[in-house]
Every structure is written in C-alpha cells, then in structure tokens.
Amino acid sequence: MYLSMNEQRLQAYLNLINALLNCPSGEESEILNANRELVDAGLVETMAKEAEMLSQRGDENAANYLIDVARQLAEALGLSSSSQLDFLLTVLQATADSNGDPQVVYPLLKENLDKIDDKLAVVLEEWATAKLQEVESEIAQSIAADIGNFSNRIQQLPLGNRDSNLEIAITGYNVVLTVYNRQDFPKNWATTQNNLGNAYSDRIIGEKAENIELAIKCYQQALQVRTHEAFPQDWAMTQNNWGNAYSDRIQGEKAENIELAIDCYKQALQVLTREALPQDWAGTQNNLGTAYSDRIKGEKAENIELAIDCYQQALQVLTREALPKNWATTQNNLGTAYSDRIKGKKAENIELAIDCYQQALQVRTREAFTQNNAETLLNLGIAYQEYRQFTAAYNTFVSAIETVELLRGNIVSGDEVKRKHSQEWNQLYLRMVEVCIELHNYTKAIEYADRSKARNLVELIATRDLYPKGEMPEEVRNELQRLKAEINLESRRLANSETRFLQETGFLGEDTIYINELRERYNQLLPFKPIQFNDIEKLIDERTAIIEWYITNDKFLAFIITSDPPLTPPSKGGEQESEPPLLRGAGGIAIWQSTPKDLESLQNWANEYLNDYTQQYPSWLIQLPQRLTQLAEILHIDEILSQIPSNCEKLILIPHRYLHLFPLHALPLKVPPSPGDLEGSEVPPLRGDLGGFLLDRFPNGVSYAPNCQLLQQAQNRQRPNFQHLFAIQNPTADLDYTDLEVATIQQHFDPSDILANTAAKKDAISNALLRNPHCAHFSCHGYFNFASPLQSALLLADSKQPDGDIDLQKCFTLEDIFTSNFSQCRLVTLSACETGLTDFTTNSDEYIGLPSGFLVAGSPSVVSSLWRVTDLSTAFLMIKLYENLQSQTSVPIALNQAQIWLRNVSKKEFIQWTNCLNLGNNWIEEIQAKLEVFNLDDAPFAHPVYWAAFCAIGQ
C-alpha cells in the first residue's frame, strides 16, 4: 500500500523502538534525545502499529508501554494522540481508494468528529512533511492528490467545528503545493490555489482582512494558469470567487473593491451562461446583484435597478422547487433591493420588498434555518416600519427576537461573524424600541430597551458556559452543560440533513423541531429572564427614581421612571422640534427625546473625550471639568431632572453604550430658578438644592446598574453580614499608598484575610473565597481588554513580565470572576484603575466588564473606577468609604458622601482627619509633604479627577 514508509527510515524507527523496549527504566529521554532526527509523526505512527502487533501476540505489557510513550511523544509534538494519526491515515486511504467520493469519505468523517480539531491540522502537516520527503516522486504526487481531495471534502464538511475544518483544509492545500509546483504541474497547482483561496475566504481564525488578502493572492495565482483561452470554465469560476473576495475585502477603498468585484462577475458571466451552466450562472447573477446593491460609484438609483435585474434573472433558475434555500436567499436579497429602491413610488417598492421577505420566510423558517429566519424577519420588520405599519412591524420584531434568543448559547464561530450578528441584533432591538414608541406603548419600549442591554451578557455566559457558582445550584449547571452539548451535537448532525430534506421537499422534518425544543429547555434554565415593566416598578419606591438612557439611530432617549406621574416642564418659545421632547406614559413614565443635533453633539463630545483620554492624557485631565459641564448641557440633564418629583432622594442611572464610561453622577447642574421666577407658572417647583453636582441632589445616593435585570437580582440579595474582609494588597509592589489603605480598612473587620504582595496569587484567591467573605477589596492594578473583554483582569503577583507583557494565567480575569462564588459578599470594591470600563469601540449594547462579572457571580454591590486613578486620593477615598459604611448600610450613600467629603475637604481639615486615623508619623509626614503646595483653606482634591472616577454599581 502506498502509505508504507521508506524502508531505510522505517528500519531506523524500528531500531529506536527496540532500544526503548529494552532500555532500563528512566533512560527513555536520553535515547530519544540521541535520536532527535527520528522523533516525528512517522515514529508515532510506527509505534502505534508495533503496539497493535505486540498486543496481537499477547505481549500486553510491551504494547501498553509503547502506547504510553507514543502518547507522550504525540503531546510533545503537538499531536493529539496516536489514534488521531490512525484516523488521518484511515481517511486518506479511503480518499485514495474512492478518489475522494463524498459518499465514502463523509460517513467516515461523521463517525470521527471527535478527532477533527485544530490538532489534526498539526498531525497532517507533521506526517505529510516527513512522508513526502521520504517517498519517490510518483508516490509523493499520489499522496498529494489524496491530501488535496481530502482537503476538498473537509472544507465542504457541514458537520463538526467549522473553524477546525477550514484550518485542516488550508494545511492540506499548503502541503499539496509543496509537491504540485507551477512549472511541473500547472493545472493541479492552479486548482489547489483556487481551493486554497476559497478556504482563506471562509476562514474564521485570524484577522478577516488578512485572510481576504491571502485569498485574493491565491486567485490571482490561479488565474495565471486558468486563462480564458486554456480553461474557460475554470477561469470563470475563479473569476467569480475572486469577485466574492473583493466584495468582502476590508483593505483599500470600498468603492474600488466593489468595482473590481463587479468586473470579476461580469467576466465570469461571459462563460457561465444560463444555457450552458444555469446554476452557476444564477449564483453569479445573485453575487453581481449584491455588488450592485453595495456599489458606491455611479447613481444609486441606477445601481439598485441593476441589482434588481440580476436577482430577477437569478430567480428564473433558482426556483423554490429545485433549490429552495438558494431561492429564499435571493428573495431576501431582492427584498432588500426593493427596500432601497429610489425609482418609482416608495410605497409600491416597500410592498414589493415585503412580498419578497414573506416569500423567503416560507423556506427560511425558525425550525429549518434559524439564523436566516431571524435575518429575514429583521428585514421584514424594518420594511413594515418604513411603511408605517407599526403593528405589523411590532409583531414581526417580536418573532425575530424570539428567534434570536432561541439561538442563545449556540456556537457562532469567528469574530467577524459574531460582530456582524451583534450589529444586526442590536439594530433589531433598537428598531423594536422605536416602533413601541410610535405605538405609544412606552412600557414595552422600556422593556425592550432593557432587554437589549442584557442580551450580550447573557449570550456570553451561555456561549462560554460561565454559569455563576454562587447563584446557580450545581445540578442546574450540570443540566445546562448537558443540554448545551446535546444542542451542539444535534446542530452538527442536522446541518446536512436539513438542507437535503428541504431541497427534496421544501418542508421540515421532526428532527428539526427537536433541536428547538432543546433550545427552549436550555433558555428556561438560564438565570436571566427578560424583566417586565411591573417588576421594574418594584425596583423603586416613592423616594427613588430611575433614569435609563437608550441611544437610537437618530437620537438618544432618557426613560424616567418614578412612582408618581411625571412633571411637565414649561413650554419653550420660538421654533419647536418636529417631535415633542417629552413623551408621557401611564403612571410614573416619561420619555425625554433628544434631537438629531443633540445626538451628533454627544457623539462628537464622546469621541473627543475618549481620544484625549487614550492619546493625550494631560489635555484630558485639564479639560475634564469643562467637558463635564458640556456633557450636562448635551444630555439636557436639568430638563430630565425636572421630571423627577422633589421628594425623590435616590437616583439609579442605567446608561447605554459609551455613556457607561462617563461619571454621570459628577455632572454639574445649573442653579434652579428662585421662587419669584416661577410666579404665574403652572410648573411645580424644582428640587430645592442649589446647583452643585448630580450626586449632591440625591442624599440617599446615586448608583448605577448595567440593566434592570441585574439590578433586580442585586436587590433580591440579602447580605446583612459585614464582618469578614478579604483583600488583595499591592500584588505588583508599585502602589505607594495601597498598604496604608488596606491596613486602615482592615481595622473595621474581624476576621480578615489579606493577600499582600507576592502572596496575592490566583490559587490563594480561590482558597480565600471558600471562606465566604462579606467584603472583597481589590487594591491593585486593573485593565480592560478591548479585543477580548473576557481577558480583562485584575493584576496579581508575578502577572507582570519583565518585558511589560501581562501573563493572563496569573491574573484574576473576567472569565475567572464569572465562575467564582461571591454568594455571601455584600460588597466588592475595585480600588484600581479603569475597572469600570467597557468596550466603546463597537456599537454593541453590551455591558461586559469587571463590575458585571462580580454582579453575576453574586455580589449585590460593586465599586469600580472609570479612569486611571491617583494612588493618594484613592487610598483616602476608600478609607472614608469604609468609615461611612460603619454607620449605615447603603453603598451608594457611603460612596457619594465620601466623594463629597473628598471634593470639599480643606487641607487643614484633611490633616486633622488623618491625624485621627493613627497612621503613624512617617505616613503623616509624607502626606503633609504631598500637600505642601496648598494653603490650609484650599481643597486639594476638588478637581473631579480625584473624586469622580468611582461608581457604585448594583444595590
């Protein structure tokens, strides 16, 4: 058989195996090191075969010994196991015997999905590289052909992990190209280049932009051989593929890339005619239609007409009876083109779009094509919304949201795919909020706005199995994991059968219903359920108000929720907005609406603020007070506060998107009018406070929440005990006042577990949490990872490497936090830099950061920071916070009082206070030296950079 090894190397393998079998115990490493040139995948393969022969002879001890050595070598070489190599050799042999027949290869792949992972690509590369160097040229060509056929099959495999399938295919094609060069095997080389380009185009791992560039390069290479004259059909197919790559291209000018794609499709259609190759012709027509829809150059109206013509042409071949899935996709695309159409009457075009979407949904059902069902429902709902059929839009969006949330926890591979879907579903919830407001259904608008803010967090927890230990019984976590595994297994099993069944009948089978039943059971067990408005009302009393912001496409909204009916501000003279700035609902609901200009101002302000913070910190620091004044004006915070009754003493803020990054509690307020100014006005008087900052207006505290779902969970947690402290103290040994901070705070607790300096390691944290502390205080460095929020972390001992890099294995990451148990904790304090940051680089609704991790893990309250805080002011703000907590239980009140105190305290008062803390002479002298530049009556910490960074999140 062609897989047999070169006799000389095989004998060397056998000699080495014999030496290992006969050597004294413990000398194996020495023998292997002396024969390093033989230690490769071929040796592992030979060991596996020899072990099988030894077992057949009855020598089980020797067989087991050899299997164990082979396993260790496989791990050292990056191979998963000798059984994985055996599988590879078996499937290559089956490919060779059947010439790559899918009916032979696919069943074998399906039976061994557990062996098809990223390591199989390493196994393939290791084995093939060694093998091709050993055999004669003709045998190498035969092996390369089989690897190419195998790569084709696994690239198209609808089962298993798509990421791994593509990596294996890419590895296989690159191996083939070491044998099939352009000079000696031009046709095989070009075919492999084309297939490699397809694999790079679909690739999920790595940067999308880079993969597309690699694909374009492959197609360009292939077309050097696949010319119109020599191989017209192959040339046309590669032109079509090349066009797809240009359509997806990220680098370069979008307009230019679309033009290149259009040219490629037009070239392909010279050969791919309807008469000769109808299905390929229709597919290319569909692609060309999409390119025209996206086209930037030329008249938009003309481009849309061209797109519509292409889709209509394609539908002459892509019929529902013959190709239902492709037919539905093209109907969906045609609907989008009609929605964008400029020519003709808008109403007629929207009606045509609605008809196309409804047609597509006959095949794109929730049961058969769940993801596609949600996408087309979103398109249909938008069409209804633009047609001002708001009830139909509402019902359609309800169905779309049900489908999206049914998919919760399903594995969707690839960052680019996830980002695309995230943007689509954000638009879905956003549109739903807009429609609810149009229908004057303000309670539903609030519900869906809040629901959107919880979606990404719940999706992350479900996808990564980050079920909170402290909040969920073990049997429930186990059942969720079991259901998740079964859902993924069924998804893989049905991926092929769904398509085939629909192609044959256009209907769905019972198996496709079963997987959605599993999804329903899974969602019912998740601890996060959409909150209804009557439950939102229960989060407040007559002295509490909620302001929940929501940013839409053209404005931002502030939902104002109180126990009493909203107040009505005086009407403004002069030019009126097209929409009233305030909408009033039943009970204690008011919705303040901005203008589009306000939203533009907010976006510009946010961009400048964040750019200066990240790029020009000194400028950001100097301008912070002025910028907060600007933000208060842009948000119209005084107008919003005018709708809150004067008896409200507590305020809960629920920001949206980038608003989470700003200290809203520190917004400066205008001085309200005097009573004389209100004579003759029907407007009730505003709160009696004079100016100041937002937190000054509410003596019972200003707190934050990611959304009402998590706020409800936090409020339901009763944590009366507050005696046991767990603290992380200066693990990186570079925070000057952290030791003082923790030592002073520790005096309020008994017992206390302090992990100081080098003792603050991840294992030690796990052990300390087993003792169920009531307060967890992290006085250390923190950072937010924008590329991967789950890798945001608190730095521990040894986590900083000499080169400045961070070793995540030695950090307390967000992923670690999610799965930790803080079920007895009343407060988690993150006395560190940037611990309250979230991702402001995307348009996502998600609030995924360190605070949300601790809330999910069981703590009802988290104190975190919004910027790089200074060590001195932070230490004393924290000391004052814990001092305040000794006299009352509310974390927001204690924090706000500490912030007001720090902001207003004079140098003289501060020194007197520190003297009472019994800090010791050395500390007192150092603090006085730090404040030497100030006069006794100066307030050294009045600048908001010192006091405004920290937020109380949760209860």
CSV table of C-alpha atoms in Angstrom, one decimal, residues 78-294:
chain,number,residue,atom,x,y,z
A,78,GLY,CA,1.6,18.9,19.2
A,79,LEU,CA,-0.3,15.8,18.1
A,80,SER,CA,-3.5,15.0,20.0
A,81,SER,CA,-2.9,11.2,20.1
A,82,SER,CA,-1.8,8.3,18.0
A,83,SER,CA,-5.4,7.4,17.4
A,84,GLN,CA,-5.8,10.8,15.7
A,85,LEU,CA,-2.9,9.9,13.4
A,86,ASP,CA,-4.5,6.5,12.8
A,87,PHE,CA,-7.7,8.2,11.8
A,88,LEU,CA,-5.9,10.5,9.4
A,89,LEU,CA,-4.2,7.6,7.7
A,90,THR,CA,-7.5,5.7,7.5
A,91,VAL,CA,-9.4,8.6,5.9
A,92,LEU,CA,-6.5,9.3,3.5
A,93,GLN,CA,-6.6,5.7,2.4
A,94,ALA,CA,-10.4,5.9,2.0
A,95,THR,CA,-10.0,9.0,-0.1
A,96,ALA,CA,-7.4,7.3,-2.2
A,97,ASP,CA,-9.5,4.2,-2.7
A,98,SER,CA,-12.6,6.1,-3.6
A,99,ASN,CA,-11.0,9.0,-5.4
A,100,GLY,CA,-12.5,11.4,-2.8
A,101,ASP,CA,-16.1,10.2,-3.2
A,102,PRO,CA,-18.2,12.1,-0.7
A,103,GLN,CA,-20.4,9.1,-0.1
A,104,VAL,CA,-17.4,7.2,1.1
A,105,VAL,CA,-15.4,10.0,2.9
A,106,TYR,CA,-18.3,11.9,4.7
A,107,PRO,CA,-19.6,8.9,6.7
A,108,LEU,CA,-16.0,8.3,7.9
A,109,LEU,CA,-15.6,11.9,8.9
A,110,LYS,CA,-19.0,11.9,10.6
A,111,GLU,CA,-18.1,8.9,12.7
A,112,ASN,CA,-14.9,10.6,13.9
A,113,LEU,CA,-15.9,14.2,14.6
A,114,ASP,CA,-14.2,14.0,18.0
A,115,LYS,CA,-10.8,13.7,16.2
A,116,ILE,CA,-11.4,16.6,13.8
A,117,ASP,CA,-9.9,19.6,15.6
A,118,ASP,CA,-7.1,22.0,15.3
A,119,LYS,CA,-4.6,19.4,16.3
A,120,LEU,CA,-5.5,17.3,13.3
A,121,ALA,CA,-4.1,20.0,11.1
A,122,VAL,CA,-0.8,19.7,13.0
A,123,VAL,CA,-0.9,15.9,12.7
A,124,LEU,CA,-1.5,16.3,8.9
A,125,GLU,CA,1.4,18.7,8.5
A,126,GLU,CA,3.8,16.7,10.6
A,127,TRP,CA,3.1,13.4,9.0
A,128,ALA,CA,2.9,14.7,5.4
A,129,THR,CA,6.1,16.8,5.6
A,130,ALA,CA,8.0,13.8,6.8
A,131,LYS,CA,6.3,11.4,4.5
A,132,LEU,CA,6.7,13.4,1.3
A,133,GLN,CA,10.4,13.8,1.9
A,134,GLU,CA,10.9,10.0,2.2
A,135,VAL,CA,9.0,8.6,-0.8
A,136,GLU,CA,9.7,8.6,-4.5
A,137,SER,CA,8.3,11.4,-6.7
A,138,GLU,CA,5.4,9.4,-8.2
A,139,ILE,CA,4.3,8.3,-4.8
A,140,ALA,CA,4.5,11.8,-3.5
A,141,GLN,CA,2.3,13.0,-6.3
A,142,SER,CA,-0.2,10.3,-5.4
A,143,ILE,CA,-0.2,11.3,-1.7
A,144,ALA,CA,-0.5,15.0,-2.6
A,145,ALA,CA,-3.6,14.2,-4.8
A,146,ASP,CA,-5.2,12.3,-1.9
A,147,ILE,CA,-4.5,15.1,0.5
A,148,GLY,CA,-6.0,17.6,-1.9
A,149,ASN,CA,-9.2,15.5,-2.3
A,150,PHE,CA,-9.3,15.1,1.5
A,151,SER,CA,-8.9,18.9,1.9
A,152,ASN,CA,-11.8,19.5,-0.5
A,153,ARG,CA,-14.0,17.1,1.4
A,154,ILE,CA,-13.3,18.6,4.9
A,155,GLN,CA,-13.5,22.1,3.6
A,156,GLN,CA,-17.1,21.4,2.5
A,157,LEU,CA,-18.0,19.3,5.5
A,158,PRO,CA,-21.2,20.7,7.1
A,159,LEU,CA,-20.5,18.9,10.4
A,160,GLY,CA,-18.2,19.4,13.3
A,161,ASN,CA,-16.3,22.6,14.1
A,162,ARG,CA,-16.2,24.9,11.1
A,163,ASP,CA,-13.0,26.7,12.4
A,164,SER,CA,-11.1,23.4,12.6
A,165,ASN,CA,-12.4,22.1,9.3
A,166,LEU,CA,-11.0,25.1,7.4
A,167,GLU,CA,-7.7,25.1,9.2
A,168,ILE,CA,-7.2,21.4,8.3
A,169,ALA,CA,-8.1,22.2,4.6
A,170,ILE,CA,-5.7,25.1,4.5
A,171,THR,CA,-2.9,23.0,5.9
A,172,GLY,CA,-3.7,20.3,3.4
A,173,TYR,CA,-3.7,22.6,0.4
A,174,ASN,CA,-0.4,24.2,1.5
A,175,VAL,CA,1.1,20.7,1.8
A,176,VAL,CA,-0.1,19.8,-1.7
A,177,LEU,CA,1.6,23.0,-3.1
A,178,THR,CA,4.9,21.7,-1.9
A,179,VAL,CA,4.5,18.9,-4.5
A,180,TYR,CA,2.4,20.5,-7.2
A,181,ASN,CA,4.5,23.4,-8.4
A,182,ARG,CA,3.5,25.7,-11.2
A,183,GLN,CA,6.4,24.6,-13.5
A,184,ASP,CA,5.8,20.8,-13.5
A,185,PHE,CA,2.0,20.6,-12.6
A,186,PRO,CA,0.4,23.9,-13.7
A,187,LYS,CA,-3.2,22.7,-13.8
A,188,ASN,CA,-3.0,20.9,-10.4
A,189,TRP,CA,-1.2,23.9,-8.9
A,190,ALA,CA,-3.8,26.3,-10.2
A,191,THR,CA,-6.7,24.2,-8.9
A,192,THR,CA,-5.1,24.0,-5.5
A,193,GLN,CA,-4.5,27.7,-5.4
A,194,ASN,CA,-8.2,28.3,-6.2
A,195,ASN,CA,-9.3,25.9,-3.5
A,196,LEU,CA,-6.9,27.5,-1.0
A,197,GLY,CA,-8.4,30.9,-1.9
A,198,ASN,CA,-11.8,29.6,-1.1
A,199,ALA,CA,-10.6,28.3,2.2
A,200,TYR,CA,-9.0,31.6,3.1
A,201,SER,CA,-12.2,33.5,2.1
A,202,ASP,CA,-14.2,31.4,4.5
A,203,ARG,CA,-11.5,31.3,7.2
A,204,ILE,CA,-12.7,32.1,10.7
A,205,ILE,CA,-9.5,32.1,12.7
A,206,GLY,CA,-7.2,35.1,12.4
A,207,GLU,CA,-7.9,38.6,11.0
A,208,LYS,CA,-10.6,38.7,8.4
A,209,ALA,CA,-8.8,41.4,6.4
A,210,GLU,CA,-5.6,39.4,6.3
A,211,ASN,CA,-7.4,36.2,5.2
A,212,ILE,CA,-9.2,38.0,2.4
A,213,GLU,CA,-5.8,39.3,1.1
A,214,LEU,CA,-4.4,35.8,1.1
A,215,ALA,CA,-7.5,34.6,-0.8
A,216,ILE,CA,-7.1,37.3,-3.4
A,217,LYS,CA,-3.4,36.4,-3.9
A,218,CYS,CA,-4.4,32.7,-4.4
A,219,TYR,CA,-7.0,33.6,-7.0
A,220,GLN,CA,-4.5,35.8,-8.8
A,221,GLN,CA,-2.0,33.0,-8.8
A,222,ALA,CA,-4.6,30.5,-10.1
A,223,LEU,CA,-5.6,32.8,-13.0
A,224,GLN,CA,-2.1,32.8,-14.3
A,225,VAL,CA,-2.8,29.3,-15.5
A,226,ARG,CA,-6.6,29.3,-15.6
A,227,THR,CA,-6.9,31.6,-18.6
A,228,HIS,CA,-10.0,32.3,-20.6
A,229,GLU,CA,-8.4,30.6,-23.6
A,230,ALA,CA,-7.0,27.5,-22.0
A,231,PHE,CA,-9.5,26.6,-19.3
A,232,PRO,CA,-12.6,28.8,-19.8
A,233,GLN,CA,-14.9,27.2,-17.2
A,234,ASP,CA,-12.3,27.1,-14.5
A,235,TRP,CA,-11.3,30.7,-15.4
A,236,ALA,CA,-14.9,31.8,-15.0
A,237,MET,CA,-15.3,30.0,-11.6
A,238,THR,CA,-12.1,31.6,-10.3
A,239,GLN,CA,-13.3,35.0,-11.5
A,240,ASN,CA,-16.5,34.5,-9.6
A,241,ASN,CA,-14.5,33.5,-6.5
A,242,TRP,CA,-12.2,36.5,-6.9
A,243,GLY,CA,-15.2,38.8,-7.1
A,244,ASN,CA,-16.5,37.4,-3.8
A,245,ALA,CA,-13.2,38.1,-2.2
A,246,TYR,CA,-13.2,41.7,-3.5
A,247,SER,CA,-16.8,42.1,-2.2
A,248,ASP,CA,-15.7,41.1,1.3
A,249,ARG,CA,-12.4,43.0,1.2
A,250,ILE,CA,-11.6,45.3,4.1
A,251,GLN,CA,-8.3,46.8,3.0
A,252,GLY,CA,-8.3,49.6,0.4
A,253,GLU,CA,-11.2,51.8,-0.7
A,254,LYS,CA,-14.6,50.2,-0.5
A,255,ALA,CA,-15.7,51.8,-3.7
A,256,GLU,CA,-12.8,50.5,-5.7
A,257,ASN,CA,-13.1,46.9,-4.3
A,258,ILE,CA,-16.8,46.8,-5.3
A,259,GLU,CA,-15.9,47.9,-8.8
A,260,LEU,CA,-13.3,45.1,-9.0
A,261,ALA,CA,-15.9,42.6,-7.8
A,262,ILE,CA,-18.4,43.8,-10.4
A,263,ASP,CA,-15.8,43.4,-13.2
A,264,CYS,CA,-14.9,39.9,-12.0
A,265,TYR,CA,-18.6,38.8,-12.0
A,266,LYS,CA,-19.1,40.3,-15.5
A,267,GLN,CA,-16.0,38.4,-16.7
A,268,ALA,CA,-17.3,35.2,-15.3
A,269,LEU,CA,-20.7,35.6,-17.0
A,270,GLN,CA,-19.0,35.6,-20.3
A,271,VAL,CA,-18.6,31.8,-19.8
A,272,LEU,CA,-21.1,31.0,-17.1
A,273,THR,CA,-24.2,31.3,-19.4
A,274,ARG,CA,-27.7,30.3,-18.5
A,275,GLU,CA,-27.8,27.8,-21.4
A,276,ALA,CA,-24.5,26.1,-20.6
A,277,LEU,CA,-24.3,26.3,-16.8
A,278,PRO,CA,-27.6,27.6,-15.5
A,279,GLN,CA,-27.0,27.1,-11.7
A,280,ASP,CA,-23.5,28.7,-11.8
A,281,TRP,CA,-24.9,31.5,-14.0
A,282,ALA,CA,-27.7,32.1,-11.4
A,283,GLY,CA,-25.3,32.1,-8.5
A,284,THR,CA,-23.1,34.7,-10.2
A,285,GLN,CA,-26.1,36.8,-11.1
A,286,ASN,CA,-27.0,36.8,-7.4
A,287,ASN,CA,-23.5,37.8,-6.5
A,288,LEU,CA,-23.5,40.6,-9.1
A,289,GLY,CA,-26.8,41.9,-7.8
A,290,THR,CA,-25.3,42.1,-4.2
A,291,ALA,CA,-22.3,44.0,-5.6
A,292,TYR,CA,-24.6,46.5,-7.4
A,293,SER,CA,-26.6,46.9,-4.2
A,294,ASP,CA,-23.4,47.8,-2.3
